[in-house]
PDB file of N, CA and C in Angstrom:
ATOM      1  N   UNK A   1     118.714  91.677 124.795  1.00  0.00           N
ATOM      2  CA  UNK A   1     119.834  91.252 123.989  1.00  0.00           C
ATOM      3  C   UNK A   1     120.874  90.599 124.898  1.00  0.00           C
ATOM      4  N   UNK A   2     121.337  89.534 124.534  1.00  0.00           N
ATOM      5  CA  UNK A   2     122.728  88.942 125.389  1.00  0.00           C
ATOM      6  C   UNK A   2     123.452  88.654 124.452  1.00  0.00           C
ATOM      7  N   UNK A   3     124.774  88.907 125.207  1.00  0.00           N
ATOM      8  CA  UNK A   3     125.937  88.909 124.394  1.00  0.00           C
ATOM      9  C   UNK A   3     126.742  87.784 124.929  1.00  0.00           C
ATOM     10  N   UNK A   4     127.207  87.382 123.572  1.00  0.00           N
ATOM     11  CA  UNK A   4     127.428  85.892 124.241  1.00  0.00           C
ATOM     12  C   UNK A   4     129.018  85.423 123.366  1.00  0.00           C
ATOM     13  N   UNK A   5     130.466  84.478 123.734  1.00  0.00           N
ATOM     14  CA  UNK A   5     131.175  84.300 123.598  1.00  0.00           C
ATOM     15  C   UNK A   5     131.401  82.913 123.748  1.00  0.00           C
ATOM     16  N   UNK A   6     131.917  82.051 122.274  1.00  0.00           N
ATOM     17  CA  UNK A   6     132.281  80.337 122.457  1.00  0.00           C
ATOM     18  C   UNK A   6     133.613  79.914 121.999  1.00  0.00           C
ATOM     19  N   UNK A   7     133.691  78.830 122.077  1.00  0.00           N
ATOM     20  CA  UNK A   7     134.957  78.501 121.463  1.00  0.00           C
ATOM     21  C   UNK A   7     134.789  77.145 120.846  1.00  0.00           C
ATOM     22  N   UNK A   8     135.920  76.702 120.052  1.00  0.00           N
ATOM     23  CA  UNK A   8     136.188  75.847 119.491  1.00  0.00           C
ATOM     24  C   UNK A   8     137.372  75.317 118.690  1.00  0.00           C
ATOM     25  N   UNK A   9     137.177  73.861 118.094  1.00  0.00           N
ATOM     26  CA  UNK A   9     138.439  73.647 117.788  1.00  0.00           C
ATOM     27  C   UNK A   9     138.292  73.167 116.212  1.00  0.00           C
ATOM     28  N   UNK A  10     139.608  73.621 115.559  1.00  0.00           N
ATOM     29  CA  UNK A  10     139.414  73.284 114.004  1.00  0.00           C
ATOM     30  C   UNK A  10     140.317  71.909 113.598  1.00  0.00           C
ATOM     31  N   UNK A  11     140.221  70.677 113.379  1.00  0.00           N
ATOM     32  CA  UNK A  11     140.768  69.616 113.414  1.00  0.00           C
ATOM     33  C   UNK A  11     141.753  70.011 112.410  1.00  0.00           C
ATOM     34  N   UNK A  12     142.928  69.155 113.176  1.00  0.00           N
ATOM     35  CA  UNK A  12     144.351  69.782 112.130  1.00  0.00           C
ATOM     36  C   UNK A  12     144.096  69.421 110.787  1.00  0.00           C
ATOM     37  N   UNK A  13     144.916  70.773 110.400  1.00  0.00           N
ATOM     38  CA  UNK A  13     145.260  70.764 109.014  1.00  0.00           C
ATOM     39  C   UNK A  13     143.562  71.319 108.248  1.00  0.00           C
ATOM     40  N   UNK A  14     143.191  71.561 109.090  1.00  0.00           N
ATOM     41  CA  UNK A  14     141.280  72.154 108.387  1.00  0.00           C
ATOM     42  C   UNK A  14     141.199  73.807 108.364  1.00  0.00           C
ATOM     43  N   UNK A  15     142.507  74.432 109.215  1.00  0.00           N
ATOM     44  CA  UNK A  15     142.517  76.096 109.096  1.00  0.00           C
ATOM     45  C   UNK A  15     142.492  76.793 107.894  1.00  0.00           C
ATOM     46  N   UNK A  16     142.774  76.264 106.854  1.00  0.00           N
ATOM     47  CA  UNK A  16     142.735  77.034 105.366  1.00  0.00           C
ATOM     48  C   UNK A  16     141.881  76.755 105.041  1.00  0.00           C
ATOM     49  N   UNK A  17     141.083  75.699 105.086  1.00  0.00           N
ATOM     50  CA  UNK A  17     139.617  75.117 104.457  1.00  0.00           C
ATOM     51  C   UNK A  17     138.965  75.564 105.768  1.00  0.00           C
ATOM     52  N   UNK A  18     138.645  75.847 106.497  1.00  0.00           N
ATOM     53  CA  UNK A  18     137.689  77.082 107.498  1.00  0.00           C
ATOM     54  C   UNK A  18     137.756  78.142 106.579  1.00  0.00           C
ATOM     55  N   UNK A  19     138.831  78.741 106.442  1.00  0.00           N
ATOM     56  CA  UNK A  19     138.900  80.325 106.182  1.00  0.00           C
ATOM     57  C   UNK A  19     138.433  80.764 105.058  1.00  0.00           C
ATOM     58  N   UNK A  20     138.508  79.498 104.195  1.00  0.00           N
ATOM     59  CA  UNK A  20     137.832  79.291 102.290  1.00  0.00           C
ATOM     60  C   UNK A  20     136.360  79.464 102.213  1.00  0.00           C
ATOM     61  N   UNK A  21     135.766  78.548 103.593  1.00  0.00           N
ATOM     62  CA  UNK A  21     134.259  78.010 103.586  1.00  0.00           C
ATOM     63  C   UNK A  21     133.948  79.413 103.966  1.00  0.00           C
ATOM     64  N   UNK A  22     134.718  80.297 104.931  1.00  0.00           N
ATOM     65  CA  UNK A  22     133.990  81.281 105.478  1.00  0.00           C
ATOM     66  C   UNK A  22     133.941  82.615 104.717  1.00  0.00           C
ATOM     67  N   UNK A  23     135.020  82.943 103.678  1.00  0.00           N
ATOM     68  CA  UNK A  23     135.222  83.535 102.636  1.00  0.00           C
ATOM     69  C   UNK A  23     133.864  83.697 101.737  1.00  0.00           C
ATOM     70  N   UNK A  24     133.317  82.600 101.971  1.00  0.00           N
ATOM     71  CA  UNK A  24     132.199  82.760 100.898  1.00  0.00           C
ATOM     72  C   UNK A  24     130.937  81.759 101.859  1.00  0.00           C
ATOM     73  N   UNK A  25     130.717  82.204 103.302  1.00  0.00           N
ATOM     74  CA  UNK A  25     129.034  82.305 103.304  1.00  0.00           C
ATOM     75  C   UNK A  25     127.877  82.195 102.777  1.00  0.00           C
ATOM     76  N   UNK A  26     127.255  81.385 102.856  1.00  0.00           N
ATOM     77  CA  UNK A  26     125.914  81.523 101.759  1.00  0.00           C
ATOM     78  C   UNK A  26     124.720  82.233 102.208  1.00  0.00           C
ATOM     79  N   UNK A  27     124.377  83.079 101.411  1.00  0.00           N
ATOM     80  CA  UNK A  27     123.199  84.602 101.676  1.00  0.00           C
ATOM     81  C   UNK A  27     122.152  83.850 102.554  1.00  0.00           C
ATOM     82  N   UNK A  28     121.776  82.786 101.934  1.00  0.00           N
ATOM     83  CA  UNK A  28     120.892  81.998 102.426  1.00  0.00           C
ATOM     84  C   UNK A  28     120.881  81.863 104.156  1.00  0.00           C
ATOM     85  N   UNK A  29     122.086  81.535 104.668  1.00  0.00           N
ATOM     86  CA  UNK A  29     122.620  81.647 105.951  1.00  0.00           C
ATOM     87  C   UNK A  29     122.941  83.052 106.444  1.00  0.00           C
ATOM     88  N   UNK A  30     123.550  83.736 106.050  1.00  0.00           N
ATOM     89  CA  UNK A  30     123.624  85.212 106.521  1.00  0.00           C
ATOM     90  C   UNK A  30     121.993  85.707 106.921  1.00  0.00           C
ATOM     91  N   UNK A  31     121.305  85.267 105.806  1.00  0.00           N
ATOM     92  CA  UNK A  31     119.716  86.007 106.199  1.00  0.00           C
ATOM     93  C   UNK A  31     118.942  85.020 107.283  1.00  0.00           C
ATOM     94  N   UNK A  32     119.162  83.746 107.400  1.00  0.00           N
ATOM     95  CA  UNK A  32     118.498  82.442 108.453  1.00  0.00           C
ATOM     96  C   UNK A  32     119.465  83.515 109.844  1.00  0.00           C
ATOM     97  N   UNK A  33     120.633  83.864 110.169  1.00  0.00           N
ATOM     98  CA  UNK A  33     120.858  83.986 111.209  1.00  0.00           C
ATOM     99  C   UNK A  33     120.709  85.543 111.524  1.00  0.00           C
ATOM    100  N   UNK A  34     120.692  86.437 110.872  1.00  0.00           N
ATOM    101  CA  UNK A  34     119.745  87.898 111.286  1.00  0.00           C
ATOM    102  C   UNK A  34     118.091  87.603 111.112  1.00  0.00           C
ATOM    103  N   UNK A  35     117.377  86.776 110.949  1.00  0.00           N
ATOM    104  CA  UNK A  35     116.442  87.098 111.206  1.00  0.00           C
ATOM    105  C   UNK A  35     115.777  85.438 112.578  1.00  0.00           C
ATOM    106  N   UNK A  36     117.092  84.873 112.457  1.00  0.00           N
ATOM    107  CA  UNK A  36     116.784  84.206 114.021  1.00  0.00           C
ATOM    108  C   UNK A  36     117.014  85.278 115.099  1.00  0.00           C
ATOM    109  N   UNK A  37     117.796  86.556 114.898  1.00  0.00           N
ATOM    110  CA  UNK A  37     118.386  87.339 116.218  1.00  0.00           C
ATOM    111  C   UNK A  37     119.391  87.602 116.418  1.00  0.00           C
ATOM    112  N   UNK A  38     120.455  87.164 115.394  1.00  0.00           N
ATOM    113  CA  UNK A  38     121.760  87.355 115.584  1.00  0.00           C
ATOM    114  C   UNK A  38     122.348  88.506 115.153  1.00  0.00           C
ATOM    115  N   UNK A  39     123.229  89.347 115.599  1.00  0.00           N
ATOM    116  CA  UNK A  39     124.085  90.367 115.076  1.00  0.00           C
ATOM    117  C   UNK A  39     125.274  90.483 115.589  1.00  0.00           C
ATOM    118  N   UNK A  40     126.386  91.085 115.225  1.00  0.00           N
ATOM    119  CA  UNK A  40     127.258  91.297 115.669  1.00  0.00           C
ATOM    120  C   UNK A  40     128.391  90.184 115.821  1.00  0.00           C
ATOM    121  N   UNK A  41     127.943  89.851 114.787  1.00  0.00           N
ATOM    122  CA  UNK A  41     128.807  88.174 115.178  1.00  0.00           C
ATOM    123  C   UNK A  41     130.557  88.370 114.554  1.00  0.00           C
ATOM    124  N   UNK A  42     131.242  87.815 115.351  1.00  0.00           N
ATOM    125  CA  UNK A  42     132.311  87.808 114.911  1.00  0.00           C
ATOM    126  C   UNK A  42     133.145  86.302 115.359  1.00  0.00           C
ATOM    127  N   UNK A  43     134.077  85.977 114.578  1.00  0.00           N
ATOM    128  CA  UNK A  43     135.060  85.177 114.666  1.00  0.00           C
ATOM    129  C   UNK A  43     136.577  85.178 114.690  1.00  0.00           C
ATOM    130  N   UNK A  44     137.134  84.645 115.613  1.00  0.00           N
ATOM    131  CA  UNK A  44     138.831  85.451 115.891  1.00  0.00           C
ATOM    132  C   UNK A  44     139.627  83.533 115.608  1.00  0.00           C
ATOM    133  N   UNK A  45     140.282  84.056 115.354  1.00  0.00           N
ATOM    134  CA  UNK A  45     141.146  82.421 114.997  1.00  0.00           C
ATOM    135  C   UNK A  45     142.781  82.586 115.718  1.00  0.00           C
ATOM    136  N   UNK A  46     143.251  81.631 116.565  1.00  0.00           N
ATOM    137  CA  UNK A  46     144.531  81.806 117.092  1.00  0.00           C
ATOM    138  C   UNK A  46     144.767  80.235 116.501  1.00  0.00           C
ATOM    139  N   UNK A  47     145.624  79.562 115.548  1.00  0.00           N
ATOM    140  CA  UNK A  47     146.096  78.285 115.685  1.00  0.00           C
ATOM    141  C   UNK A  47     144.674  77.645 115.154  1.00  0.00           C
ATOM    142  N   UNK A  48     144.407  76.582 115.475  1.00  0.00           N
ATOM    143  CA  UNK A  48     142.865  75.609 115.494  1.00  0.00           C
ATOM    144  C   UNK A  48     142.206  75.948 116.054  1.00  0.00           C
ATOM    145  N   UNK A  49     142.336  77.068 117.411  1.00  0.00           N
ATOM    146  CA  UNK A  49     141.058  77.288 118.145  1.00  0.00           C
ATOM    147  C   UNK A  49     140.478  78.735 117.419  1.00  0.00           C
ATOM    148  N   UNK A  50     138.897  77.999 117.826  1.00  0.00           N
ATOM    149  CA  UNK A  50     138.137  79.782 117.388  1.00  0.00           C
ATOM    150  C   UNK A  50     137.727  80.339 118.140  1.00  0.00           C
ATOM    151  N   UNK A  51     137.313  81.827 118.185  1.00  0.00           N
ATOM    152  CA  UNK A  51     136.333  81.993 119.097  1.00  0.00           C
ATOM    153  C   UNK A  51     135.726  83.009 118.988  1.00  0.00           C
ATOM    154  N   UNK A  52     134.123  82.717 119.118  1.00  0.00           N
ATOM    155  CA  UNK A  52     133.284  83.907 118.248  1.00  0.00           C
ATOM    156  C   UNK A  52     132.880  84.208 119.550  1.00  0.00           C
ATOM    157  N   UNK A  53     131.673  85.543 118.857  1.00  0.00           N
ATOM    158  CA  UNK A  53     131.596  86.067 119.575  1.00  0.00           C
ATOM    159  C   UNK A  53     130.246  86.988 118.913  1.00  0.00           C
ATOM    160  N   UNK A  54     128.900  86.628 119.723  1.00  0.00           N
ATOM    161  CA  UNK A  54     127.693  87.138 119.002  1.00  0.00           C
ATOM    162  C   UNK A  54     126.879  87.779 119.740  1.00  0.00           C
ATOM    163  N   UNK A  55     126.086  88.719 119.219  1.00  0.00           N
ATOM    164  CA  UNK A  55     124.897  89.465 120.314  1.00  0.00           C
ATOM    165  C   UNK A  55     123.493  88.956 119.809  1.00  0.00           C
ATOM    166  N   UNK A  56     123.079  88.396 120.674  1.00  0.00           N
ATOM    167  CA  UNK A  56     121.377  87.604 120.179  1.00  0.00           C
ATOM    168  C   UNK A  56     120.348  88.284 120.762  1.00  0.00           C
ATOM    169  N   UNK A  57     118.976  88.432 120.076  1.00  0.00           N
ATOM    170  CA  UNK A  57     117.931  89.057 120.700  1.00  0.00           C
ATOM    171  C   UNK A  57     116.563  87.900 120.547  1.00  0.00           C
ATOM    172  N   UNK A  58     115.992  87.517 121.402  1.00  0.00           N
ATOM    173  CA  UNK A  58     116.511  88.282 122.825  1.00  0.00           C
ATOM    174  C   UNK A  58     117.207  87.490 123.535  1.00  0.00           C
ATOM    175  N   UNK A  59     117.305  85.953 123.524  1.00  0.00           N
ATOM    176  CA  UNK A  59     119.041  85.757 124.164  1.00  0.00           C
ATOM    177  C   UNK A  59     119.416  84.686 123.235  1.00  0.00           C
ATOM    178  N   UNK A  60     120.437  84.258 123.579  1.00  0.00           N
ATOM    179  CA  UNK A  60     121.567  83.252 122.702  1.00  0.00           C
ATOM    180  C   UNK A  60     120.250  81.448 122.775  1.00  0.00           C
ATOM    181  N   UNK A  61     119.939  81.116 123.808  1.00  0.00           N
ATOM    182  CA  UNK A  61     118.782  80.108 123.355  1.00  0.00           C
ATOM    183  C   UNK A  61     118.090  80.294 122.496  1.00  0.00           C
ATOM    184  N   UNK A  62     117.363  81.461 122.415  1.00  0.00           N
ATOM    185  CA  UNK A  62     116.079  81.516 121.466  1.00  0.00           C
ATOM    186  C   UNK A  62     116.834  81.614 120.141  1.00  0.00           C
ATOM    187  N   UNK A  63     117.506  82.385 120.247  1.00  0.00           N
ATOM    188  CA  UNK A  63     118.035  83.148 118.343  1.00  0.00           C
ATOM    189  C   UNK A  63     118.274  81.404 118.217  1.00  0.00           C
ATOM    190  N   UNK A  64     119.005  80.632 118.995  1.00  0.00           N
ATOM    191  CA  UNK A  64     119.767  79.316 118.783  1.00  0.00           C
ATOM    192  C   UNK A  64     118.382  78.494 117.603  1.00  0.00           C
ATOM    193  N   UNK A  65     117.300  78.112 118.956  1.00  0.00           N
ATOM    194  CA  UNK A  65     116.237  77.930 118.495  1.00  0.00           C
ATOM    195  C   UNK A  65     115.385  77.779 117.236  1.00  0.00           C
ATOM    196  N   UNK A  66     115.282  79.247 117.251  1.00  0.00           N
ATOM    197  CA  UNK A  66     115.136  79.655 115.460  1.00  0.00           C
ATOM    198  C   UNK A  66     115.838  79.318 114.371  1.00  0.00           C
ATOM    199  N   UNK A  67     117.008  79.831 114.676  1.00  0.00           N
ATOM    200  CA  UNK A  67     118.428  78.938 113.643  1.00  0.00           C
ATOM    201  C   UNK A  67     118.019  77.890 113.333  1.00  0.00           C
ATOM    202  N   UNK A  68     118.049  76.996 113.974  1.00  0.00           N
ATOM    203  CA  UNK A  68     117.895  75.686 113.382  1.00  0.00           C
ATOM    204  C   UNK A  68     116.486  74.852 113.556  1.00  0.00           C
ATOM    205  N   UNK A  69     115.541  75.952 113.370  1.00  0.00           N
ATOM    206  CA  UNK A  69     114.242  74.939 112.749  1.00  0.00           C
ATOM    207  C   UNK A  69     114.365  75.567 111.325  1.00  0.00           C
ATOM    208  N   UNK A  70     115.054  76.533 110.923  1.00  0.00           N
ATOM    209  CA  UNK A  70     115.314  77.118 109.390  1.00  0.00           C
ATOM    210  C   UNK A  70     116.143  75.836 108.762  1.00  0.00           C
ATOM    211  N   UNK A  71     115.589  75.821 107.089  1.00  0.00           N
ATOM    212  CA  UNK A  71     115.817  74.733 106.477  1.00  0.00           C
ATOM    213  C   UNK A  71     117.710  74.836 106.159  1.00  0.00           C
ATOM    214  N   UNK A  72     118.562  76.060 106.248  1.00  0.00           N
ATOM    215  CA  UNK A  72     119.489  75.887 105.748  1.00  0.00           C
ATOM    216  C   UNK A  72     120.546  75.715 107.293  1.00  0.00           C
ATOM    217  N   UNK A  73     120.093  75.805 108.164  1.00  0.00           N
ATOM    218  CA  UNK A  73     121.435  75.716 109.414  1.00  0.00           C
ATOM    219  C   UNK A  73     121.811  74.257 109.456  1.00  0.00           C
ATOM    220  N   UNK A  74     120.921  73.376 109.576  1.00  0.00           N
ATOM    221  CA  UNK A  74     121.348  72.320 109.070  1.00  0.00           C
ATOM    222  C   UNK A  74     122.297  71.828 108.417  1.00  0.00           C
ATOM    223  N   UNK A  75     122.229  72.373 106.891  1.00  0.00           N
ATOM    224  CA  UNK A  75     123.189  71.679 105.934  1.00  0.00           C
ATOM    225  C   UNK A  75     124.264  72.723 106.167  1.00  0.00           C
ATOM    226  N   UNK A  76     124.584  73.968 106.598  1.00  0.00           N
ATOM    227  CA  UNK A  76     125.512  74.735 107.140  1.00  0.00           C
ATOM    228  C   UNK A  76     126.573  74.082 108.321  1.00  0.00           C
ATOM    229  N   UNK A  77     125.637  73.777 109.180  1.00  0.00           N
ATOM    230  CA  UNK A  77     126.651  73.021 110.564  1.00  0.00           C
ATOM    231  C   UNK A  77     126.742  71.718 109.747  1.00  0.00           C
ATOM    232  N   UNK A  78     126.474  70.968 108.947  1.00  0.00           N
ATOM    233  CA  UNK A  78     126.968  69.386 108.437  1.00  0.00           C
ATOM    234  C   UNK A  78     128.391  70.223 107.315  1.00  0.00           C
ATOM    235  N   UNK A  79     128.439  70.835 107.222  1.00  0.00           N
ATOM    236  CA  UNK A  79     129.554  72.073 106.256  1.00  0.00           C
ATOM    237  C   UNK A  79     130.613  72.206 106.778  1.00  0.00           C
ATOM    238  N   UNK A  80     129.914  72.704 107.686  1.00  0.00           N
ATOM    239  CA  UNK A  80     131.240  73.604 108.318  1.00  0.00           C
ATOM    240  C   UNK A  80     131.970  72.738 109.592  1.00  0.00           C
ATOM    241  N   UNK A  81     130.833  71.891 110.474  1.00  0.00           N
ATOM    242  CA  UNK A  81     131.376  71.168 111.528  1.00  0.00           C
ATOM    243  C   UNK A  81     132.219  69.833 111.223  1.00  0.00           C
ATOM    244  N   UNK A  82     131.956  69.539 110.352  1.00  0.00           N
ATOM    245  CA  UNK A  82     133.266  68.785 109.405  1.00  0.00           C
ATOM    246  C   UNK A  82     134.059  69.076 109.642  1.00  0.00           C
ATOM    247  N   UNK A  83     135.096  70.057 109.902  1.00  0.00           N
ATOM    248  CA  UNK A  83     135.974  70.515 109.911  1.00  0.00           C
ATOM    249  C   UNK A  83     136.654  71.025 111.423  1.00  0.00           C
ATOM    250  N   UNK A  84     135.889  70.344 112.313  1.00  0.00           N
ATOM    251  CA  UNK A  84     136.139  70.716 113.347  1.00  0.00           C
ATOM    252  C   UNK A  84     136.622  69.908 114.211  1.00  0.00           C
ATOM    253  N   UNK A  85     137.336  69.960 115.757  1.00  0.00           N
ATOM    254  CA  UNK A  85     137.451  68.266 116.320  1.00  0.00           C
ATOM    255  C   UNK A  85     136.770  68.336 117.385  1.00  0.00           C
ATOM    256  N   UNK A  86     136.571  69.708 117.956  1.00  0.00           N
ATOM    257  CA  UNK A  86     135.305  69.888 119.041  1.00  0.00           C
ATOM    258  C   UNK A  86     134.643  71.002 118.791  1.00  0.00           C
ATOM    259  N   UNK A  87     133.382  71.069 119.010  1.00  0.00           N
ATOM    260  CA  UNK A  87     132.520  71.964 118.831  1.00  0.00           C
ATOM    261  C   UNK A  87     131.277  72.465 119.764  1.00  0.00           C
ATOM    262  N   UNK A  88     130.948  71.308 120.417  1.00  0.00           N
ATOM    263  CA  UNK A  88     129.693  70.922 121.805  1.00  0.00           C
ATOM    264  C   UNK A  88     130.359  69.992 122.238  1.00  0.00           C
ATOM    265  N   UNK A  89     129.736  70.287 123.665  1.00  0.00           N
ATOM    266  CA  UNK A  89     129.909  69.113 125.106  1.00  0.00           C
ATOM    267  C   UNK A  89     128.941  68.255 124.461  1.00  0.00           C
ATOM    268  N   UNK A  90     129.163  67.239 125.920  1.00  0.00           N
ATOM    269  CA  UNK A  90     128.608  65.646 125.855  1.00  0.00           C
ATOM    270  C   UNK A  90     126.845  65.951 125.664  1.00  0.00           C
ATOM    271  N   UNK A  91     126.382  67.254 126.027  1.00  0.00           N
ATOM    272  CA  UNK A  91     124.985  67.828 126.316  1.00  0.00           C
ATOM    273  C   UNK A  91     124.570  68.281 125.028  1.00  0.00           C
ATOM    274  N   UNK A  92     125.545  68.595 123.364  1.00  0.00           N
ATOM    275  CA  UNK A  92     125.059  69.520 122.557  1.00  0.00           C
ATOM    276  C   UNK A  92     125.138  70.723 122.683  1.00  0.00           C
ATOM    277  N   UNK A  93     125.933  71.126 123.866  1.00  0.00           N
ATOM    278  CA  UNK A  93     126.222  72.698 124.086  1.00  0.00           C
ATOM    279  C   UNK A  93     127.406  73.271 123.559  1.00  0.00           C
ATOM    280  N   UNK A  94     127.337  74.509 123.232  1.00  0.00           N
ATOM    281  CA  UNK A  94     128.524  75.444 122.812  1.00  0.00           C
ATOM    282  C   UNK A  94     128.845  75.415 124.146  1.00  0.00           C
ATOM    283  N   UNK A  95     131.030  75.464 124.008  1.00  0.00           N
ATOM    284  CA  UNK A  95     131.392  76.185 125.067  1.00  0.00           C
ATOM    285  C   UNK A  95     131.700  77.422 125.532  1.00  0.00           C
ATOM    286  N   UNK A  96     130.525  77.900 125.895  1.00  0.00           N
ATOM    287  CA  UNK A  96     130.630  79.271 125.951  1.00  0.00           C
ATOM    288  C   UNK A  96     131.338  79.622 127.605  1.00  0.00           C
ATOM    289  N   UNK A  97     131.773  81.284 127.098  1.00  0.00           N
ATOM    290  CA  UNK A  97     133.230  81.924 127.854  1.00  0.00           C
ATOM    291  C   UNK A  97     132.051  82.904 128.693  1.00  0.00           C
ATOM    292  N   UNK A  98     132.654  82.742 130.067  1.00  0.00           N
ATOM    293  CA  UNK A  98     131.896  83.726 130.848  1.00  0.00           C
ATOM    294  C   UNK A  98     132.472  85.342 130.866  1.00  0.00           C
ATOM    295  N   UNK A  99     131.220  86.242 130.571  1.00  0.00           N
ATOM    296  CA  UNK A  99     131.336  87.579 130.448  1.00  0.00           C
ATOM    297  C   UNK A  99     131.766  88.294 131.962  1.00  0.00           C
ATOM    298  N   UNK A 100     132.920  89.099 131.902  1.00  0.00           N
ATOM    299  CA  UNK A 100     133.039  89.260 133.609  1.00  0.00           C
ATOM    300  C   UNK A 100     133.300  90.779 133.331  1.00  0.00           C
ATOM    301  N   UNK A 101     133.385  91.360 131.679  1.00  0.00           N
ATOM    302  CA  UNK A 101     133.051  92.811 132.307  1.00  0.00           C
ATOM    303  C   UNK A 101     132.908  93.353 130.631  1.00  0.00           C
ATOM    304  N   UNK A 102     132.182  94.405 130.395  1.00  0.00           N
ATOM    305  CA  UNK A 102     131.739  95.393 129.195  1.00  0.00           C
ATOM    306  C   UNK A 102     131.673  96.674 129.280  1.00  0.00           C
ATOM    307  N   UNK A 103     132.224  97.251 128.197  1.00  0.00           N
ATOM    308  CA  UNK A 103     132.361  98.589 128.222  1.00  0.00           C
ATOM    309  C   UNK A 103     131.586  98.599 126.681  1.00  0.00           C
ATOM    310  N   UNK A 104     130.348 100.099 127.150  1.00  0.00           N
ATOM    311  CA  UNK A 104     129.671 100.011 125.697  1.00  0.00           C
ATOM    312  C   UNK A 104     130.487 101.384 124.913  1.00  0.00           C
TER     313      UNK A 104
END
C-alpha cells in the first residue's frame, strides 16, 4: 500500500461548483476507484488550492492505471478537470507532496 498526497488548483470563481460536483459523486466512480485500489481518499480545500490525499494498493501507479482503463474516469476527469487551472505537469503527472513522516 502507498500513501500518497497531491495538489491542485481550482480556476477562480469554480470553488462552489467543485464543492456541488463533489456533493454528489457518481456510484459509478466511487465503485471504478475502490476497486482500482483506492481508499482512504480525502480532499482538504484552502482558497482554489486542493489537496488530497489517498492510500493505493498496491501503489498510486497501478490503482492510477486501472482507474482509467475503466469506462467512467474518463468522463469524470473531463467533469471535474474543467474546473480546474492546474492539475498535471508538462509530463501528465499529479503534483504530488513528499511524505517525510507517519504516525499509524
Amino acid at each position: 500500500m502507498e500513501r500518497v498526497c497531491y495538489t491542485f488548483e481550482l480556476a477562480e470563481g469554480q470553488e462552489e461548483e467543485y464543492l456541488r460536483r463533489h456533493a454528489e459523486v457518481w456510484p459509478e466512480m466511487i465503485e471504478a476507484l475502490k476497486a482500482s485500489g483506492f481508499s482512504n481518499y480525502s480532499l482538504f480545500r484552502r482558497g482554489r488550492e486542493v489537496i488530497a490525499y489517498c492510500e493505493a494498493e498496491p501503489t498510486f501507479e497501478e490503482a492510477i492505471a486501472k482507474l482509467e482503463a475503466t469506462e467512467v474516469a474518463p468522463r469524470w476527469n473531463a467533469y471535474i478537470r474543467s474546473l480546474m487551472s492546474r492539475s498535471v505537469d508538462e509530463n501528465g503527472r499529479f503534483f504530488t507532496v513528499e511524505e517525510i513522516w507517519h504516525l499509524d
